[in-house]
CSV table of C-alpha atoms in Angstrom, one decimal:
chain,number,residue,atom,x,y,z
P,1,MET,CA,-90.8,-54.6,75.2
P,2,GLY,CA,-94.0,-52.6,75.7
P,3,ILE,CA,-94.3,-48.8,75.3
P,4,PHE,CA,-95.7,-46.8,78.2
P,5,LEU,CA,-96.8,-43.2,77.4
P,6,LEU,CA,-97.7,-40.2,79.5
P,7,ILE,CA,-99.1,-37.1,78.0
P,8,PHE,CA,-98.0,-34.2,80.2
P,9,LEU,CA,-100.0,-31.1,80.6
P,10,THR,CA,-97.2,-28.6,80.4
P,11,ALA,CA,-97.1,-24.9,80.7
P,12,GLY,CA,-96.3,-24.6,77.1
P,13,ILE,CA,-97.8,-27.4,75.1
P,14,THR,CA,-99.5,-30.8,75.7
P,15,THR,CA,-96.7,-33.3,75.3
P,16,ILE,CA,-96.2,-37.0,75.7
P,17,ALA,CA,-93.3,-38.6,77.6
P,18,LEU,CA,-92.2,-42.0,76.4
P,19,THR,CA,-90.4,-44.8,78.3
P,20,PHE,CA,-89.8,-48.4,77.5
P,21,GLY,CA,-90.8,-51.0,80.0
P,22,ASN,CA,-89.4,-50.1,83.4
P,23,GLU,CA,-86.2,-48.6,82.0
P,24,LYS,CA,-85.6,-44.9,82.8
P,25,VAL,CA,-84.3,-42.6,80.1
P,26,GLN,CA,-81.0,-41.3,81.1
P,27,SER,CA,-78.7,-38.8,79.6
P,28,ILE,CA,-75.6,-40.3,78.0
P,29,ALA,CA,-72.6,-38.1,77.0
P,30,PRO,CA,-71.1,-39.9,74.0
P,31,ASN,CA,-67.3,-39.8,73.6
P,32,VAL,CA,-67.2,-37.6,70.6
P,33,GLY,CA,-64.1,-35.3,70.6
P,34,ASN,CA,-61.8,-35.9,67.7
P,35,GLN,CA,-63.2,-39.4,67.1
P,36,ARG,CA,-66.2,-37.8,65.3
P,37,GLU,CA,-65.2,-35.7,62.4
P,38,GLU,CA,-68.7,-34.2,62.1
P,39,PHE,CA,-68.2,-32.5,65.5
P,40,SER,CA,-65.0,-30.7,64.4
P,41,LYS,CA,-66.7,-27.5,63.5
P,42,LEU,CA,-68.6,-27.5,66.8
P,43,TYR,CA,-65.5,-27.9,68.9
P,44,SER,CA,-63.5,-25.4,66.8
P,45,THR,CA,-66.2,-22.8,67.4
P,46,TYR,CA,-66.3,-23.6,71.1
P,47,ASP,CA,-62.5,-23.3,71.4
P,48,THR,CA,-62.4,-20.0,69.4
P,49,LEU,CA,-65.2,-18.4,71.5
P,50,LYS,CA,-63.6,-19.5,74.8
P,51,LYS,CA,-60.2,-18.1,73.8
P,52,GLN,CA,-60.9,-15.1,71.5
P,53,TYR,CA,-64.4,-13.7,72.3
P,54,TYR,CA,-64.0,-10.2,73.7
P,55,LYS,CA,-65.3,-11.2,77.1
P,56,ASP,CA,-65.4,-14.4,79.2
P,57,VAL,CA,-68.2,-16.8,78.3
P,58,GLU,CA,-69.5,-19.5,80.7
P,59,ASP,CA,-69.1,-23.1,79.5
P,60,SER,CA,-72.8,-23.7,80.3
P,61,THR,CA,-73.9,-20.8,78.1
P,62,LEU,CA,-72.1,-22.2,75.1
P,63,LEU,CA,-73.2,-25.8,75.7
P,64,ASN,CA,-76.8,-24.8,76.3
P,65,GLY,CA,-76.8,-22.7,73.2
P,66,ALA,CA,-75.4,-25.6,71.1
P,67,ILE,CA,-78.0,-28.0,72.4
P,68,ASN,CA,-80.8,-25.5,71.9
P,69,GLY,CA,-79.6,-24.8,68.4
P,70,MET,CA,-79.7,-28.5,67.5
P,71,VAL,CA,-83.3,-28.9,68.8
P,72,GLN,CA,-84.5,-25.7,67.1
P,73,SER,CA,-83.0,-26.8,63.8
P,74,LEU,CA,-85.7,-29.5,63.8
P,75,ASP,CA,-88.3,-26.8,63.2
P,76,ASP,CA,-90.7,-28.7,65.4
P,77,PRO,CA,-92.8,-26.7,67.9
P,78,TYR,CA,-93.1,-29.8,70.1
P,79,SER,CA,-89.3,-30.4,70.4
P,80,ASP,CA,-87.6,-28.1,72.9
P,81,TYR,CA,-84.5,-27.7,75.1
P,82,MET,CA,-85.2,-26.4,78.6
P,83,THR,CA,-82.8,-24.8,81.1
P,84,GLU,CA,-83.0,-25.9,84.7
P,85,LYS,CA,-85.6,-23.1,85.5
P,86,GLU,CA,-87.7,-24.0,82.4
P,87,ALA,CA,-87.5,-27.7,83.3
P,88,GLY,CA,-88.7,-26.9,86.8
P,89,ASN,CA,-91.8,-25.2,85.2
P,90,PHE,CA,-92.3,-28.3,83.0
P,91,HIS,CA,-92.4,-30.7,86.0
P,92,GLN,CA,-94.4,-28.3,88.1
P,93,SER,CA,-97.1,-28.3,85.4
P,94,ILE,CA,-98.2,-31.8,86.2
P,95,SER,CA,-98.5,-31.2,90.0
P,96,SER,CA,-101.8,-30.4,91.7
P,97,SER,CA,-101.5,-26.7,91.2
P,98,PHE,CA,-99.3,-23.9,90.0
P,99,GLU,CA,-99.3,-20.1,89.9
P,100,GLY,CA,-99.8,-18.2,86.7
P,101,ILE,CA,-102.5,-17.1,84.3
P,102,GLY,CA,-103.9,-20.6,83.5
P,103,ALA,CA,-103.5,-21.0,79.8
P,104,GLU,CA,-102.0,-23.7,77.6
P,105,ILE,CA,-99.6,-22.3,75.0
P,106,GLN,CA,-97.5,-23.6,72.1
P,107,GLU,CA,-94.9,-22.2,69.7
P,108,GLN,CA,-96.2,-22.0,66.2
P,109,ASP,CA,-94.3,-20.3,63.3
P,110,SER,CA,-92.0,-18.5,65.8
P,111,LYS,CA,-95.0,-17.1,67.6
P,112,ILE,CA,-96.6,-18.1,70.9
P,113,MET,CA,-100.2,-19.2,70.5
P,114,ILE,CA,-102.9,-19.9,73.0
P,115,VAL,CA,-104.2,-23.5,72.7
P,116,SER,CA,-106.8,-23.0,75.4
P,117,PRO,CA,-107.4,-21.1,78.6
P,118,ILE,CA,-108.0,-23.3,81.7
P,119,LYS,CA,-111.6,-23.2,83.0
P,120,GLY,CA,-112.1,-20.7,85.7
P,121,SER,CA,-108.6,-19.3,85.3
P,122,PRO,CA,-107.6,-15.6,85.2
P,123,SER,CA,-106.9,-16.0,81.5
P,124,GLU,CA,-110.4,-17.3,80.8
P,125,LYS,CA,-112.0,-14.6,82.9
P,126,ALA,CA,-109.9,-12.0,81.0
P,127,GLY,CA,-111.4,-13.2,77.7
P,128,ILE,CA,-108.3,-15.1,76.3
P,129,LYS,CA,-109.4,-17.3,73.4
P,130,PRO,CA,-107.8,-20.3,71.6
P,131,ASN,CA,-105.6,-19.2,68.7
P,132,ASP,CA,-104.8,-15.8,70.3
P,133,ILE,CA,-101.2,-14.9,69.7
P,134,ILE,CA,-99.2,-13.5,72.6
P,135,LEU,CA,-97.0,-10.8,71.0
P,136,SER,CA,-95.3,-9.6,74.2
P,137,VAL,CA,-95.2,-10.0,78.0
P,138,ASN,CA,-94.7,-6.8,80.1
P,139,GLY,CA,-93.3,-5.2,76.9
P,140,LYS,CA,-90.9,-8.0,76.1
P,141,SER,CA,-91.4,-9.5,72.7
P,142,LEU,CA,-91.9,-13.3,72.5
P,143,GLN,CA,-91.1,-13.5,68.8
P,144,GLY,CA,-88.8,-16.5,68.2
P,145,MET,CA,-89.1,-17.8,71.8
P,146,SER,CA,-89.9,-21.4,72.6
P,147,SER,CA,-93.0,-22.1,74.5
P,148,THR,CA,-91.1,-23.1,77.6
P,149,GLU,CA,-89.0,-19.9,77.5
P,150,ALA,CA,-92.2,-17.9,77.1
P,151,VAL,CA,-93.7,-19.5,80.2
P,152,THR,CA,-90.8,-18.2,82.4
P,153,HIS,CA,-92.0,-14.7,81.4
P,154,ILE,CA,-95.8,-15.4,81.7
P,155,ARG,CA,-95.8,-17.2,85.0
P,156,GLY,CA,-95.4,-15.5,88.3
P,157,LYS,CA,-96.5,-15.3,91.9
P,158,LYS,CA,-100.2,-15.1,92.9
P,159,GLY,CA,-101.5,-11.6,93.0
P,160,THR,CA,-98.9,-10.1,90.6
P,161,LYS,CA,-100.0,-8.5,87.4
P,162,VAL,CA,-98.8,-9.3,83.9
P,163,ASP,CA,-99.5,-7.3,80.7
P,164,LEU,CA,-100.0,-9.3,77.6
P,165,MET,CA,-100.2,-7.9,74.1
P,166,ILE,CA,-102.6,-10.1,72.2
P,167,SER,CA,-103.2,-10.4,68.4
P,168,ARG,CA,-106.6,-12.0,67.5
P,169,GLY,CA,-107.3,-12.7,63.8
P,170,SER,CA,-105.8,-11.3,60.7
P,171,GLY,CA,-106.1,-7.5,60.3
P,172,SER,CA,-107.1,-6.9,63.9
P,173,ASP,CA,-105.3,-4.3,66.0
P,174,PRO,CA,-103.2,-5.8,68.9
P,175,ILE,CA,-104.9,-5.5,72.3
P,176,LYS,CA,-103.4,-5.1,75.8
P,177,VAL,CA,-104.7,-7.6,78.4
P,178,THR,CA,-103.8,-7.1,82.0
P,179,ILE,CA,-104.2,-10.3,84.1
P,180,VAL,CA,-103.7,-10.8,87.8
P,181,ARG,CA,-101.9,-14.2,88.3
P,182,ASP,CA,-103.5,-16.7,90.7
P,183,THR,CA,-103.1,-20.2,91.9
P,184,ILE,CA,-104.3,-22.6,89.2
P,185,PRO,CA,-105.7,-25.8,90.8
P,186,ILE,CA,-105.8,-28.8,88.6
P,187,GLU,CA,-109.5,-29.6,89.2
P,188,THR,CA,-110.5,-31.2,86.0
P,189,VAL,CA,-114.1,-32.5,86.2
P,190,TYR,CA,-117.3,-30.4,86.5
P,191,ALA,CA,-120.7,-32.1,86.6
P,192,GLU,CA,-124.2,-30.7,86.4
P,193,MET,CA,-127.6,-32.3,86.0
P,194,LEU,CA,-129.8,-30.7,83.3
P,195,PRO,CA,-133.5,-31.1,82.8
P,196,ASP,CA,-134.9,-34.4,81.4
P,197,GLY,CA,-132.2,-36.6,82.9
P,198,ILE,CA,-129.4,-35.2,80.8
P,199,ALA,CA,-126.1,-35.0,82.6
P,200,LYS,CA,-123.4,-32.5,81.6
P,201,VAL,CA,-119.9,-33.4,82.6
P,202,GLN,CA,-117.0,-31.2,81.5
P,203,VAL,CA,-113.4,-32.5,81.6
P,204,THR,CA,-111.0,-29.6,81.3
P,205,SER,CA,-107.7,-31.6,81.3
P,206,PHE,CA,-106.4,-35.1,82.0
P,207,SER,CA,-104.5,-34.8,85.3
P,208,GLU,CA,-103.5,-37.5,87.9
P,209,ASN,CA,-106.9,-37.8,89.4
P,210,THR,CA,-109.2,-37.1,86.4
P,211,GLU,CA,-110.4,-40.7,86.1
P,212,LYS,CA,-111.4,-40.9,89.7
P,213,GLU,CA,-113.0,-37.4,89.5
P,214,LEU,CA,-115.0,-38.5,86.5
P,215,ARG,CA,-116.1,-41.8,88.1
P,216,THR,CA,-117.3,-39.9,91.2
P,217,ALA,CA,-119.1,-37.4,89.0
P,218,LEU,CA,-120.8,-40.1,86.9
P,219,GLU,CA,-121.9,-41.9,90.0
P,220,LYS,CA,-123.4,-38.7,91.4
P,221,MET,CA,-125.2,-38.1,88.1
P,222,LYS,CA,-126.5,-41.6,88.1
P,223,GLN,CA,-128.0,-41.2,91.6
P,224,GLU,CA,-129.7,-38.0,90.3
P,225,GLY,CA,-131.4,-40.0,87.5
P,226,MET,CA,-129.0,-39.6,84.6
P,227,LYS,CA,-130.5,-40.9,81.3
P,228,GLY,CA,-127.9,-39.6,78.9
P,229,LEU,CA,-124.5,-37.9,79.1
P,230,VAL,CA,-122.9,-34.9,77.4
P,231,LEU,CA,-119.1,-35.3,77.8
P,232,ASP,CA,-117.7,-31.8,77.2
P,233,LEU,CA,-114.1,-31.8,76.0
P,234,ARG,CA,-114.1,-28.2,74.6
P,235,GLY,CA,-111.1,-26.2,75.6
P,236,ASN,CA,-109.4,-29.3,76.9
P,237,PRO,CA,-105.7,-29.1,75.9
P,238,GLY,CA,-104.7,-32.6,77.0
P,239,GLY,CA,-102.9,-34.3,79.9
P,240,LEU,CA,-101.9,-37.7,81.1
P,241,LEU,CA,-102.4,-40.5,78.5
P,242,ASP,CA,-103.1,-43.2,81.1
P,243,GLN,CA,-106.0,-41.0,82.3
P,244,ALA,CA,-107.2,-40.5,78.7
P,245,THR,CA,-107.1,-44.3,77.9
P,246,LYS,CA,-108.9,-45.2,81.1
P,247,ILE,CA,-111.6,-42.6,80.4
P,248,ALA,CA,-112.0,-43.8,76.8
P,249,SER,CA,-112.2,-47.3,78.1
P,250,MET,CA,-115.4,-46.3,80.1
P,251,PHE,CA,-117.2,-45.8,76.8
P,252,VAL,CA,-115.4,-48.0,74.2
P,253,PRO,CA,-116.3,-51.7,74.2
P,254,LYS,CA,-113.7,-54.0,75.7
P,255,GLY,CA,-111.0,-55.1,73.3
P,256,GLU,CA,-111.7,-52.3,70.8
P,257,VAL,CA,-108.7,-50.2,69.8
P,258,ILE,CA,-108.4,-46.8,71.5
P,259,LEU,CA,-105.3,-45.5,69.7
P,260,GLN,CA,-102.1,-46.6,67.9
P,261,VAL,CA,-98.6,-45.2,68.3
P,262,GLU,CA,-96.3,-45.4,65.2
P,263,ASP,CA,-92.5,-44.9,65.4
P,264,ARG,CA,-90.1,-43.8,62.6
P,265,THR,CA,-89.8,-47.3,61.3
P,266,GLY,CA,-93.6,-47.7,60.9
P,267,LYS,CA,-93.8,-50.1,63.9
P,268,LYS,CA,-97.1,-49.7,65.7
P,269,GLU,CA,-98.1,-50.2,69.3
P,270,THR,CA,-101.9,-50.7,69.9
P,271,PHE,CA,-103.8,-49.7,73.0
P,272,LYS,CA,-107.1,-51.4,73.6
P,273,SER,CA,-110.1,-50.7,75.8
P,274,GLU,CA,-110.3,-52.5,79.1
P,275,ASN,CA,-114.0,-51.6,79.5
P,276,ASN,CA,-115.8,-53.5,82.3
P,277,GLY,CA,-119.3,-52.4,81.1
P,278,GLU,CA,-119.9,-49.8,83.8
P,279,PHE,CA,-121.4,-47.1,81.5
P,280,LYS,CA,-124.6,-47.9,79.5
P,281,ALA,CA,-126.4,-44.5,79.0
P,282,PRO,CA,-126.5,-42.7,75.6
P,283,LEU,CA,-123.5,-40.4,75.1
P,284,VAL,CA,-122.5,-37.5,72.9
P,285,VAL,CA,-119.1,-35.6,73.0
P,286,LEU,CA,-118.5,-31.9,72.5
P,287,ILE,CA,-115.2,-30.7,70.9
P,288,ASP,CA,-113.9,-27.4,69.6
P,289,LYS,CA,-110.7,-25.8,68.4
P,290,GLY,CA,-109.3,-25.9,71.9
P,291,SER,CA,-109.6,-29.7,72.2
P,292,ALA,CA,-106.1,-31.0,71.7
P,293,SER,CA,-103.9,-34.1,72.1
P,294,ALA,CA,-105.3,-36.4,74.9
P,295,SER,CA,-108.8,-35.0,74.5
P,296,GLU,CA,-108.5,-35.7,70.8
P,297,ILE,CA,-107.5,-39.3,71.6
P,298,VAL,CA,-110.7,-39.7,73.7
P,299,ALA,CA,-112.9,-38.1,71.1
P,300,ALA,CA,-111.4,-40.2,68.2
P,301,ALA,CA,-111.7,-43.3,70.3
P,302,VAL,CA,-115.4,-43.0,71.2
P,303,SER,CA,-116.2,-41.8,67.7
P,304,GLU,CA,-114.5,-44.6,65.7
P,305,ALA,CA,-114.7,-47.4,68.2
P,306,ALA,CA,-118.0,-46.8,69.8
P,307,ASP,CA,-120.1,-44.8,67.2
P,308,VAL,CA,-120.5,-41.9,69.6
P,309,GLN,CA,-121.5,-38.6,67.9
P,310,LEU,CA,-119.1,-35.7,68.1
P,311,ILE,CA,-120.7,-32.2,68.2
P,312,GLY,CA,-119.2,-28.7,67.9
P,313,GLU,CA,-116.2,-27.5,65.9
P,314,LYS,CA,-113.1,-29.1,64.4
P,315,SER,CA,-110.5,-29.9,67.1
P,316,PHE,CA,-107.0,-28.5,67.4
P,317,GLY,CA,-105.0,-31.3,65.6
P,318,LYS,CA,-102.0,-32.6,67.6
P,319,GLY,CA,-101.1,-36.1,66.7
P,320,THR,CA,-97.4,-36.4,67.6
P,321,VAL,CA,-95.7,-38.1,70.6
P,322,GLN,CA,-92.9,-36.5,72.5
P,323,THR,CA,-90.3,-38.0,74.9
P,324,ALA,CA,-88.8,-35.9,77.7
P,325,GLN,CA,-85.3,-36.5,79.0
P,326,ASP,CA,-83.7,-35.0,82.1
P,327,PHE,CA,-80.1,-34.1,82.4
P,328,LYS,CA,-78.1,-34.4,85.7
P,329,ASP,CA,-77.9,-30.6,86.0
P,330,GLY,CA,-81.7,-30.3,86.1
P,331,SER,CA,-82.1,-29.2,82.5
P,332,ASN,CA,-84.3,-31.1,80.1
P,333,PHE,CA,-85.1,-31.6,76.5
P,334,LYS,CA,-88.1,-33.1,74.7
P,335,TYR,CA,-88.4,-34.2,71.1
P,336,THR,CA,-90.9,-35.8,68.9
P,337,ALA,CA,-90.4,-39.6,68.9
P,338,ALA,CA,-93.6,-40.9,67.2
P,339,LYS,CA,-97.1,-40.1,66.1
P,340,TRP,CA,-100.4,-41.4,67.4
P,341,LEU,CA,-103.2,-42.7,65.1
P,342,THR,CA,-106.9,-43.1,65.7
P,343,PRO,CA,-108.4,-46.6,66.0
P,344,LYS,CA,-108.9,-46.7,62.3
P,345,GLY,CA,-105.4,-45.5,61.6
P,346,ASN,CA,-106.1,-41.9,60.8
P,347,TRP,CA,-103.5,-39.2,61.6
P,348,ILE,CA,-105.2,-36.0,62.8
P,349,HIS,CA,-102.0,-33.9,63.1
P,350,LYS,CA,-102.6,-30.3,61.8
P,351,LYS,CA,-106.0,-31.5,60.6
P,352,GLY,CA,-108.0,-31.9,63.7
P,353,ILE,CA,-111.1,-34.1,64.1
P,354,LYS,CA,-114.2,-33.0,62.3
P,355,PRO,CA,-117.4,-33.3,64.3
P,356,ASP,CA,-120.4,-35.3,63.1
P,357,ILE,CA,-122.6,-32.3,63.7
P,358,GLY,CA,-120.9,-29.0,63.2
P,359,VAL,CA,-122.3,-26.2,65.5
P,360,SER,CA,-120.7,-22.8,66.1
P,361,LEU,CA,-121.2,-20.6,69.0
P,362,PRO,CA,-122.9,-17.2,68.4
P,363,ALA,CA,-120.7,-14.6,66.8
P,364,TYR,CA,-120.5,-12.5,69.9
P,365,ALA,CA,-118.7,-15.4,71.6
P,366,ASN,CA,-115.6,-14.4,69.6
P,367,LEU,CA,-115.6,-10.7,70.4
P,368,PRO,CA,-112.1,-9.4,71.4
P,369,TYR,CA,-111.1,-8.4,74.9
P,370,ILE,CA,-111.4,-4.7,75.9
P,371,SER,CA,-108.8,-3.4,78.4
P,372,PRO,CA,-110.5,-1.9,81.5
P,373,ASP,CA,-107.7,0.7,81.5
P,374,LYS,CA,-108.7,2.1,78.2
P,375,GLU,CA,-111.4,4.8,78.1
P,376,LEU,CA,-114.0,4.7,75.3
P,377,LYS,CA,-116.1,7.8,74.9
P,378,VAL,CA,-118.0,10.0,72.5
P,379,SER,CA,-116.0,10.7,69.3
P,380,THR,CA,-113.7,7.7,69.9
P,381,SER,CA,-113.2,5.5,66.8
P,382,SER,CA,-111.5,2.1,67.2
P,383,ALA,CA,-111.8,-1.6,67.0
P,384,GLU,CA,-112.5,-1.6,70.8
P,385,VAL,CA,-115.5,0.6,70.2
P,386,LYS,CA,-116.9,-1.8,67.6
P,387,ALA,CA,-116.4,-4.7,70.1
P,388,ALA,CA,-118.1,-2.7,72.9
P,389,GLU,CA,-121.0,-1.9,70.6
P,390,GLU,CA,-121.4,-5.6,69.7
P,391,MET,CA,-121.3,-6.5,73.4
P,392,LEU,CA,-124.0,-3.9,74.2
P,393,LYS,CA,-126.1,-5.2,71.4
P,394,ALA,CA,-125.7,-8.8,72.5
P,395,ALA,CA,-126.6,-7.8,76.1
P,396,GLY,CA,-129.9,-6.2,74.9
P,397,TYR,CA,-128.9,-2.6,74.6
P,398,ASN,CA,-129.2,-0.6,71.3
P,399,PRO,CA,-125.9,1.2,70.5
P,400,GLY,CA,-127.1,2.1,67.0
P,401,ASN,CA,-124.8,1.2,64.2
P,402,THR,CA,-121.9,-1.1,65.2
P,403,ASP,CA,-119.5,0.9,63.1
P,404,SER,CA,-116.5,1.5,65.4
P,405,PHE,CA,-117.6,5.1,66.1
P,406,TYR,CA,-118.7,6.1,69.6
P,407,ASP,CA,-121.6,8.4,69.0
P,408,GLN,CA,-124.5,9.7,71.1
P,409,LYS,CA,-126.6,6.6,70.6
P,410,THR,CA,-123.7,4.5,71.9
P,411,LYS,CA,-123.4,6.8,74.9
P,412,SER,CA,-127.1,6.4,75.6
P,413,ALA,CA,-126.9,2.6,75.5
P,414,VAL,CA,-123.9,2.7,77.9
P,415,GLN,CA,-125.8,5.0,80.3
P,416,LYS,CA,-128.8,2.6,80.3
P,417,PHE,CA,-126.4,-0.3,80.9
P,418,GLN,CA,-124.8,1.5,83.8
P,419,GLU,CA,-128.1,2.4,85.3
P,420,ASP,CA,-129.4,-1.2,85.1
P,421,ASN,CA,-126.2,-2.5,86.7
P,422,LYS,CA,-126.0,0.1,89.5
P,423,LEU,CA,-122.8,1.6,88.1
P,424,GLU,CA,-121.7,5.2,88.1
P,425,VAL,CA,-123.5,6.7,85.1
P,426,THR,CA,-120.8,8.4,83.0
P,427,GLY,CA,-121.7,7.4,79.5
P,428,THR,CA,-118.1,6.2,79.0
P,429,ILE,CA,-116.7,2.7,79.0
P,430,LYS,CA,-113.8,2.2,81.4
P,431,GLY,CA,-112.9,0.3,84.5
P,432,GLU,CA,-115.9,-1.3,86.3
P,433,THR,CA,-118.2,-0.7,83.3
P,434,THR,CA,-115.8,-2.6,81.0
P,435,ILE,CA,-115.5,-5.5,83.4
P,436,LYS,CA,-119.2,-5.7,83.9
P,437,LEU,CA,-120.0,-5.5,80.2
P,438,MET,CA,-117.6,-8.4,79.5
P,439,GLY,CA,-119.0,-10.3,82.4
P,440,THR,CA,-122.5,-9.9,81.1
P,441,LEU,CA,-121.4,-11.1,77.7
P,442,ARG,CA,-119.8,-14.2,79.3
P,443,GLU,CA,-123.0,-15.0,81.1
P,444,LYS,CA,-124.9,-14.7,77.9
P,445,ILE,CA,-122.5,-17.0,76.1
P,446,LEU,CA,-123.0,-19.6,78.9
P,447,LYS,CA,-126.8,-19.3,78.8
P,448,ASN,CA,-126.9,-19.4,75.0
P,449,ASP,CA,-124.5,-22.3,74.5
P,450,THR,CA,-125.6,-23.4,71.0
P,451,GLN,CA,-123.3,-26.4,71.0
P,452,MET,CA,-124.6,-27.7,74.3
P,453,LYS,CA,-128.1,-27.1,73.3
P,454,LYS,CA,-127.6,-29.2,70.2
P,455,ALA,CA,-126.0,-32.0,72.2
P,456,VAL,CA,-129.0,-32.1,74.6
P,457,GLU,CA,-131.4,-32.1,71.6
P,458,VAL,CA,-129.6,-35.1,70.1
P,459,LEU,CA,-129.5,-37.0,73.5
P,460,LYS,CA,-133.2,-36.4,74.1
P,461,ASN,CA,-134.0,-38.2,70.9
P,462,GLU,CA,-131.9,-41.1,72.0
P,463,VAL,CA,-133.3,-41.5,75.6
P,464,LYS,CA,-136.9,-41.5,74.6
């Protein structure tokens, strides 16, 4: 009986749902009771709490807690129990849109970590980066929460604000990031023709229509004279596996292995390319630490089965398979059921995929977010001041020493920046000045995309 896999882009993590043939996974309540001695402690605890706890406790509270405890005991960030509300968020995440900040998260070491912000989302615009740790949401600590539980606090209606306390890197001070939630559309393919016939196509996730979007984009690029393609999978946290395998099949020769799935017994299921030969142009693929799960499947497939060069930074490293099961009451749980391997049998879990050509973005691309609500002025000394000085320097303004101290030279640089951008000249960094400074830096990062430049350079040598 064949295995059919779906990698869901969830609000918490990129997961894989697993079914066998056409059979649906259904919840089965085994007849345990007194027939199973190992459950005696569980039932004894339940009975004691129901009869002797100092106040009434709902049956559902105790049962949900018991299930949640079993799943948490696995110490696996990809296995999780979801209440009805959390399960609703899980299913909504694979729809055409949702309302929130637009970031992929996962639980790691009892902390909530950003896998990647979604392109064009409020979180990306606010400067959220892969590997950022969300310490709290609106003052509520996320320590020890599952990713799906954290999502219920992070998500909210369009137009509402949410305050995140973010930790970035060891030794850095936590920073407060205020984000206005918005509708997050699942538009996944962005195409652009660069000079010399080089097409740049970014795939931000693998949703229901990604393959169709990509085919449309490639046809458009072909009509515009495409000679080579840069497939950009940076910041892509994953999505539906059927989309990933179809996309990998566009570039991997027919019959070649795209990936393997291995269960607990060592039995492997192999997925092969169904390529019909539609894509012939030279190709390179960009990856980074935000490339995870399904995007790693595509990257590994084209690298090992089609000799396509990977450029950028080592990928995230998620190589496990999850199955999701719904209960009749609307709750849900998912657990790791298998692991996936690359065409050559490599397991990239917690290792990531190392690019053939390693290229980092400029140092200023990793500068921390500065809250527009915080005022930086003469005599201020903080990590935010140092970040602002680095931003000014990157934008072409001389703040003097980037030493975390806001002196007169820093003030002069800020005044010049404000004059050039038609802002109120105050010499302090706050509000519109902060927003404009971070926006200017973002534009510079896009213009000086060292990874993309290297990819174009490699392609130009191939298309001559």
